[in-house]
Short mmCIF file of C-alpha atoms in Angstrom, two decimals:
data_model
loop_
_atom_site.label_atom_id
_atom_site.label_comp_id
_atom_site.label_asym_id
_atom_site.label_seq_id
_atom_site.Cartn_x
_atom_site.Cartn_y
_atom_site.Cartn_z
CA MET S 8 63.36 113.49 98.52
CA PRO S 9 66.12 110.84 98.24
CA VAL S 10 69.01 111.79 95.93
CA ILE S 11 70.51 109.59 93.21
CA ALA S 12 74.28 109.95 93.30
CA ARG S 13 77.30 108.48 91.51
CA ALA S 14 79.82 106.96 93.90
CA ALA S 15 83.09 105.03 93.71
CA VAL S 16 82.38 101.72 95.47
CA LEU S 17 84.97 99.20 96.68
CA ASP S 18 83.53 95.69 96.84
CA ARG S 19 86.57 93.90 98.29
CA MET S 20 90.21 94.55 99.24
CA ASP S 21 92.15 91.98 97.23
CA HIS S 22 92.34 93.47 93.73
CA ALA S 23 95.66 93.13 91.92
CA THR S 24 97.70 96.01 90.60
CA PRO S 25 97.70 97.85 88.29
CA TYR S 26 94.33 99.19 89.35
CA ALA S 27 93.74 100.56 85.87
CA ASP S 28 93.28 96.91 84.85
CA SER S 29 91.67 95.36 87.94
CA GLN S 30 89.27 98.30 88.48
CA PRO S 31 88.77 97.92 92.26
CA LEU S 32 86.52 100.98 92.40
CA LYS S 33 83.27 100.71 90.46
CA ILE S 34 81.30 103.85 89.69
CA ARG S 35 77.75 102.99 90.71
CA ASN S 36 74.44 104.80 90.97
CA VAL S 37 73.35 104.89 94.60
CA THR S 38 70.34 106.28 96.42
CA LEU S 39 70.97 108.54 99.39
CA ASP S 40 68.40 108.62 102.12
CA ASP S 41 67.31 112.07 103.33
CA PRO S 42 69.46 113.53 106.13
CA LYS S 43 68.09 112.66 109.54
CA ALA S 44 68.61 114.43 112.87
CA GLY S 45 72.13 115.83 113.12
CA GLU S 46 72.93 115.08 109.45
CA VAL S 47 73.57 117.10 106.30
CA LEU S 48 73.36 116.34 102.58
CA VAL S 49 76.45 117.69 100.80
CA ARG S 50 76.99 118.15 97.08
CA ILE S 51 80.65 117.21 96.84
CA ARG S 52 82.70 119.40 94.54
CA ALA S 53 86.26 118.18 95.10
CA ALA S 54 87.81 115.11 96.76
CA GLY S 55 91.49 114.32 97.27
CA LEU S 56 93.13 110.90 96.85
CA CYS S 57 95.06 109.94 99.99
CA HIS S 58 97.13 106.98 101.17
CA SER S 59 94.43 106.32 103.75
CA ASP S 60 92.13 105.49 100.82
CA LEU S 61 94.82 103.38 99.16
CA SER S 62 95.41 101.47 102.40
CA VAL S 63 91.77 100.32 102.30
CA ILE S 64 92.04 99.28 98.66
CA ASN S 65 95.20 97.24 99.26
CA GLY S 66 93.99 95.82 102.58
CA ASP S 67 96.52 97.49 104.89
CA ARG S 68 93.67 99.15 106.79
CA PRO S 69 90.80 96.65 106.74
CA ARG S 70 87.31 98.12 106.60
CA PRO S 71 83.85 96.55 106.22
CA MET S 72 82.88 95.93 102.61
CA PRO S 73 81.29 97.03 100.34
CA MET S 74 82.23 100.64 100.98
CA ALA S 75 81.75 104.01 99.31
CA LEU S 76 85.31 105.29 99.56
CA GLY S 77 86.86 108.75 100.08
CA HIS S 78 87.44 110.99 103.09
CA GLU S 79 89.13 114.28 102.05
CA ALA S 80 86.65 116.65 100.41
CA ALA S 81 84.87 119.99 100.14
CA GLY S 82 81.40 120.77 98.88
CA VAL S 83 78.14 122.67 99.23
CA VAL S 84 75.31 122.07 101.69
CA GLU S 85 72.18 120.95 99.82
CA ALA S 86 69.85 119.86 102.62
CA LEU S 87 69.76 119.86 106.41
CA GLY S 88 68.47 117.39 108.96
CA PRO S 89 65.59 118.65 111.09
CA ASP S 90 67.72 119.85 114.03
CA VAL S 91 70.72 121.35 112.19
CA SER S 92 70.46 125.11 112.74
CA ASP S 93 74.03 126.40 112.41
CA LEU S 94 74.40 125.71 108.68
CA GLU S 95 72.39 126.93 105.71
CA VAL S 96 71.73 125.51 102.27
CA GLY S 97 74.45 126.91 100.00
CA ASP S 98 77.17 127.03 102.66
CA HIS S 99 80.58 125.74 101.61
CA VAL S 100 82.06 123.09 103.88
CA VAL S 101 85.15 120.93 104.36
CA MET S 102 84.67 117.33 105.49
CA VAL S 103 86.55 116.00 108.52
CA PHE S 104 87.07 112.24 108.69
CA MET S 105 86.63 111.89 112.44
CA PRO S 106 83.23 113.09 113.66
CA SER S 107 83.24 114.25 117.27
CA CYS S 108 80.29 113.61 119.55
CA GLY S 109 81.21 116.45 121.91
CA HIS S 110 80.39 114.41 125.03
CA CYS S 111 82.89 111.55 125.48
CA THR S 112 86.01 111.96 127.64
CA PRO S 113 88.42 112.91 124.80
CA CYS S 114 85.92 115.42 123.40
CA ALA S 115 85.40 116.90 126.89
CA GLU S 116 89.18 117.23 127.20
CA GLY S 117 89.38 119.20 123.95
CA ARG S 118 90.69 116.25 121.92
CA PRO S 119 87.92 115.62 119.36
CA ALA S 120 90.30 113.73 117.07
CA LEU S 121 90.13 110.90 119.62
CA CYS S 122 86.32 110.87 119.90
CA GLU S 123 85.31 107.41 121.13
CA PRO S 124 81.87 107.11 119.45
CA GLY S 125 83.44 108.59 116.28
CA ALA S 126 86.12 105.89 116.26
CA VAL S 127 83.49 103.16 116.72
CA SER S 128 81.23 104.45 113.93
CA ASN S 129 84.20 104.87 111.58
CA GLY S 130 85.38 101.33 112.27
CA GLU S 131 81.90 99.94 111.60
CA GLY S 132 81.43 101.93 108.39
CA ARG S 133 78.49 103.89 109.79
CA LEU S 134 77.61 107.54 110.34
CA LEU S 135 77.94 108.94 113.85
CA SER S 136 74.21 108.30 114.31
CA GLY S 137 74.87 104.58 113.78
CA ARG S 138 73.07 104.29 110.46
CA ARG S 139 74.06 103.86 106.82
CA ALA S 140 72.56 106.16 104.19
CA PHE S 141 73.80 104.67 100.86
CA ILE S 142 71.65 102.09 99.04
CA CYS S 143 72.66 100.65 95.66
CA GLU S 144 70.30 99.98 92.75
CA ASP S 145 70.12 96.30 93.71
CA GLY S 146 69.17 97.15 97.30
CA GLU S 147 72.64 96.53 98.74
CA VAL S 148 73.49 98.85 101.65
CA LEU S 149 76.96 100.41 101.50
CA ASN S 150 79.35 101.21 104.32
CA HIS S 151 80.60 104.76 104.78
CA HIS S 152 84.33 105.49 104.63
CA LEU S 153 85.29 107.44 107.76
CA GLY S 154 81.88 109.06 107.86
CA CYS S 155 82.50 110.87 104.56
CA SER S 156 82.37 108.60 101.46
CA ALA S 157 83.69 111.53 99.47
CA PHE S 158 84.32 109.91 96.06
CA ALA S 159 80.73 110.64 95.12
CA THR S 160 78.62 113.41 93.71
CA HIS S 161 76.66 113.60 96.99
CA ALA S 162 77.00 112.29 100.54
CA VAL S 163 74.97 112.37 103.73
CA VAL S 164 77.29 113.05 106.67
CA SER S 165 77.07 113.98 110.32
CA ARG S 166 77.01 117.69 111.07
CA ARG S 167 79.96 116.84 113.31
CA SER S 168 81.96 115.93 110.18
CA LEU S 169 81.73 119.41 108.63
CA VAL S 170 83.47 122.76 109.02
CA LYS S 171 82.03 125.81 107.30
CA ILE S 172 84.48 127.79 105.13
CA ASP S 173 84.46 130.98 103.06
CA LYS S 174 82.95 130.63 99.61
CA GLU S 175 85.92 132.31 97.90
CA LEU S 176 88.25 129.36 98.44
CA PRO S 177 88.46 127.08 95.35
CA PHE S 178 87.08 123.63 96.10
CA GLU S 179 90.20 121.82 94.87
CA HIS S 180 92.23 123.75 97.45
CA ALA S 181 89.61 123.56 100.19
CA ALA S 182 89.51 119.76 100.00
CA LEU S 183 93.18 119.52 101.02
CA PHE S 184 92.44 121.07 104.40
CA GLY S 185 90.26 118.11 105.43
CA CYS S 186 93.13 115.63 105.69
CA ALA S 187 96.55 116.49 104.23
CA VAL S 188 96.79 119.93 105.83
CA LEU S 189 94.91 119.08 109.01
CA THR S 190 97.11 116.03 109.63
CA GLY S 191 100.48 117.34 108.47
CA VAL S 192 100.38 120.89 109.80
CA GLY S 193 98.60 119.73 112.95
CA ALA S 194 101.35 117.22 113.75
CA VAL S 195 103.81 120.13 113.79
CA VAL S 196 101.65 122.79 115.45
CA ASN S 197 99.50 120.77 117.86
CA THR S 198 101.34 117.52 118.59
CA ALA S 199 104.94 118.75 118.52
CA GLN S 200 104.20 122.40 119.37
CA ILE S 201 107.42 123.28 117.61
CA LYS S 202 108.97 126.67 118.34
CA ALA S 203 110.82 129.11 116.11
CA GLY S 204 114.46 128.13 115.70
CA GLN S 205 113.99 124.46 116.55
CA SER S 206 115.08 121.92 113.94
CA ALA S 207 112.77 119.50 112.15
CA VAL S 208 113.08 116.57 109.77
CA VAL S 209 110.11 115.15 107.86
CA ILE S 210 110.28 111.63 106.40
CA GLY S 211 107.78 110.79 103.67
CA LEU S 212 106.77 113.55 101.25
CA GLY S 213 103.24 112.71 100.29
CA GLY S 214 100.50 115.26 100.83
CA VAL S 215 100.65 114.93 104.61
CA GLY S 216 104.46 115.01 104.77
CA LEU S 217 104.79 118.05 102.54
CA ALA S 218 102.06 119.78 104.53
CA ALA S 219 104.18 119.09 107.62
CA VAL S 220 107.18 120.68 105.87
CA LEU S 221 105.08 123.77 105.17
CA GLY S 222 103.82 123.77 108.76
CA ALA S 223 107.37 123.62 110.10
CA LEU S 224 108.40 126.55 107.91
CA ALA S 225 105.34 128.57 108.92
CA SER S 226 106.24 127.91 112.57
CA GLY S 227 109.77 129.26 112.09
CA ALA S 228 111.57 125.92 112.42
CA SER S 229 115.19 125.98 111.28
CA PRO S 230 116.75 124.05 109.76
CA VAL S 231 114.05 121.93 108.12
CA VAL S 232 115.09 118.72 106.35
CA ALA S 233 112.84 116.72 104.02
CA VAL S 234 113.52 113.00 103.35
CA ASP S 235 112.03 110.79 100.64
CA LEU S 236 112.97 108.30 97.93
CA ASN S 237 111.33 110.21 95.06
CA PRO S 238 113.56 112.83 93.35
CA ASP S 239 110.56 114.85 92.14
CA LYS S 240 109.12 115.12 95.65
CA LEU S 241 112.53 116.07 96.99
CA ALA S 242 112.77 118.77 94.31
CA LEU S 243 109.37 120.13 95.30
CA ALA S 244 110.41 120.24 98.96
CA GLN S 245 113.66 121.93 98.02
CA SER S 246 111.70 124.61 96.17
CA PHE S 247 110.11 125.51 99.52
CA GLY S 248 113.60 126.38 100.78
CA VAL S 249 114.44 123.31 102.90
CA HIS S 250 117.31 120.84 102.92
CA THR S 251 116.66 117.46 101.32
CA VAL S 252 118.11 113.97 101.78
CA ASN S 253 117.39 110.93 99.63
CA ALA S 254 116.24 108.10 101.89
CA SER S 255 118.01 105.57 99.67
CA ASP S 256 121.43 106.99 100.59
CA ALA S 257 123.31 104.61 102.87
CA ASP S 258 124.24 107.51 105.14
CA ALA S 259 120.84 109.25 105.12
CA VAL S 260 120.63 109.27 108.93
CA GLU S 261 124.14 110.69 109.23
CA GLN S 262 123.33 113.40 106.65
CA VAL S 263 120.31 114.51 108.64
CA ARG S 264 122.21 114.50 111.91
CA ALA S 265 124.94 116.63 110.33
CA LEU S 266 122.42 119.12 108.93
CA THR S 267 120.71 119.41 112.34
CA ASN S 268 123.86 119.65 114.48
CA GLY S 269 123.67 116.17 115.98
CA GLY S 270 120.02 115.32 115.43
CA ALA S 271 116.71 117.08 114.96
CA ASP S 272 114.71 118.55 117.82
CA PHE S 273 111.66 117.03 116.11
CA ALA S 274 111.49 114.18 113.60
CA PHE S 275 108.18 113.52 111.83
CA GLU S 276 107.44 110.13 110.25
CA MET S 277 104.76 110.52 107.58
CA ALA S 278 105.41 107.48 105.37
CA GLY S 279 103.36 104.89 107.27
CA SER S 280 106.41 102.62 107.48
CA ALA S 281 108.07 101.00 110.49
CA ARG S 282 111.42 101.36 108.69
CA ALA S 283 110.82 105.09 108.21
CA LEU S 284 109.86 105.46 111.88
CA ASP S 285 113.05 103.70 112.91
CA ALA S 286 115.02 106.16 110.76
CA ALA S 287 113.12 109.09 112.28
CA TRP S 288 113.99 107.82 115.75
CA ARG S 289 117.68 107.67 114.84
CA MET S 290 117.54 111.17 113.32
CA THR S 291 116.22 112.65 116.58
CA ARG S 292 118.65 114.24 119.02
CA ARG S 293 119.07 113.49 122.73
CA GLY S 294 116.11 115.08 124.49
CA GLY S 295 114.24 115.35 121.19
CA THR S 296 110.81 114.20 120.07
CA THR S 297 109.86 111.72 117.36
CA VAL S 298 106.31 112.13 116.03
CA THR S 299 104.56 109.59 113.82
CA ALA S 300 101.41 110.35 111.86
CA GLY S 301 101.84 107.58 109.30
CA LEU S 302 99.49 104.60 109.46
CA PRO S 303 101.35 101.34 108.67
CA PRO S 304 99.61 97.95 108.49
CA PRO S 305 98.23 96.87 111.90
CA HIS S 306 100.93 94.24 112.40
CA ALA S 307 103.84 96.72 112.10
CA THR S 308 105.99 97.15 115.22
CA LEU S 309 108.96 99.29 116.30
CA ASP S 310 111.98 98.07 118.26
CA VAL S 311 112.97 100.90 120.63
CA ASN S 312 116.03 100.93 122.88
CA ILE S 313 114.46 101.59 126.27
CA VAL S 314 117.73 102.75 127.84
CA SER S 315 117.98 105.48 125.21
CA LEU S 316 114.38 106.44 125.79
CA VAL S 317 115.15 106.98 129.48
CA ALA S 318 118.77 108.10 129.62
CA GLU S 319 118.41 110.47 126.66
CA GLU S 320 114.97 111.71 127.77
CA ARG S 321 113.55 110.95 124.35
CA THR S 322 109.86 111.29 123.47
CA LEU S 323 107.90 109.16 120.98
CA LYS S 324 104.44 110.49 120.15
CA GLY S 325 101.59 109.52 117.88
CA SER S 326 99.55 112.16 116.09
CA TYR S 327 96.10 111.42 114.70
CA ILE S 328 94.54 114.00 112.38
CA GLY S 329 97.14 116.40 113.70
CA ALA S 330 95.60 116.35 117.21
CA CYS S 331 93.15 118.77 115.65
CA VAL S 332 90.18 120.77 116.79
CA PRO S 333 88.72 121.10 113.28
CA SER S 334 86.46 124.10 113.89
CA ARG S 335 89.48 125.97 115.26
CA ASP S 336 92.30 124.68 113.08
CA ILE S 337 90.84 124.63 109.57
CA PRO S 338 89.98 128.38 109.59
CA ARG S 339 93.44 129.13 111.03
CA TYR S 340 95.22 127.15 108.35
CA ILE S 341 93.10 128.72 105.63
CA ARG S 342 94.10 132.17 106.90
CA LEU S 343 97.77 131.16 106.74
CA PHE S 344 97.20 129.93 103.18
CA ARG S 345 95.64 133.22 102.16
CA ASP S 346 98.48 135.13 103.79
CA GLY S 347 100.97 133.18 101.66
CA ARG S 348 102.54 131.44 104.65
CA LEU S 349 101.09 128.00 103.92
CA PRO S 350 101.11 127.48 100.11
CA VAL S 351 99.22 124.19 100.14
CA ASP S 352 98.02 124.74 96.57
CA ARG S 353 101.50 123.68 95.50
CA LEU S 354 100.75 120.17 96.78
CA LEU S 355 98.14 119.73 94.07
CA THR S 356 99.49 117.32 91.44
CA GLY S 357 96.46 117.66 89.19
CA THR S 358 92.70 117.29 88.89
CA LEU S 359 90.72 114.44 87.35
CA THR S 360 87.22 113.09 86.91
CA LEU S 361 85.54 110.39 88.96
CA ASP S 362 85.88 107.95 86.05
CA GLN S 363 89.69 108.31 86.17
CA ILE S 364 89.95 107.21 89.80
CA ASN S 365 91.48 103.73 89.35
CA PRO S 366 94.57 104.73 87.31
CA ALA S 367 94.95 107.70 89.65
CA PHE S 368 95.44 105.27 92.53
CA ASP S 369 98.17 103.57 90.50
CA ALA S 370 99.97 106.93 90.34
CA LEU S 371 99.56 107.31 94.11
CA ALA S 372 100.76 103.77 94.83
CA ASP S 373 103.80 104.27 92.59
CA GLY S 374 104.76 107.48 94.42
CA MET S 375 104.21 109.58 91.32
CA ALA S 376 101.63 111.96 92.83
CA VAL S 377 101.38 114.18 95.89
CA ARG S 378 97.70 115.14 95.88
CA GLN S 379 95.36 114.37 93.01
CA VAL S 380 91.89 115.86 93.35
CA ILE S 381 88.69 114.66 91.74
CA LYS S 382 86.48 117.54 90.65
CA LEU S 383 82.78 116.72 90.77
#
């Protein structure tokens, strides 16, 4: 039987701030079609607010409209498509915002984060099957956000967008593993493959950046330096036991280079800013690696000195979803969390209801929140 759900729907991408006044996200009743082959109906219990959601609202990352937004979530399986046999009703799951087909070249190479059909379906606002499952009361069909549409009481998603987790993990913590932890920790562990004793600097201390700080510490990196403009975020990073530098300081690059004995082995740009990436490049030592996981507007570019790239044997790498293999990495990161080595619960700024979502995006846009989670 089709399910009636409440979902946060974005009708267009040109709403003015503050969002508490313009109300870009409307809470609407929507009908969810039954899960088809390879699909699962999930009762969503917690969903995190991320800059990737904000970048759709403000137009930095254009997506087809109207769209049921949200991509970082955890919930409970309520119904299975006819050929889904490795999950059961009642299982707890984390959503992953890049479904992997398992057959394209990147998937065959063990790089499901780069799945080609997954990228196409995400860009078109469809499920991996190619269809859309949300229908509004007026008959309007909604686009899916990254195959998840997690700001809703229920969602139909591809089985390839889900990772089963233990039922003991609180949903508000579990949700963080679907994006912030997967992207931030993965950039350190998978993309950079940082080793104990190597130095690291992280620029941009949102949920992904602070997860990268925790990932660097868990990997034994030393020293670790955290860079941001927000004093509260710097204080939180400092409480983890790392050095901090305020990005507004005129000599911020020089401070980082001094703390890392001439430049970091690895610099991680997590702010989604070309200016931040330029700073990360300048904070990286000769022979070092600069990793960017931030997603700036599509027109953003970086001016790189090619002679330095060659003569200093520098490396510049992108990292998407932490170069993850979700079925492998999410259980690993959860184990580290339970062992006290990856305290991602400290990234949680607070919880809220679905009806509070618009002012919550103001807090995110103003840099006042790390990870706010909607409990459903």
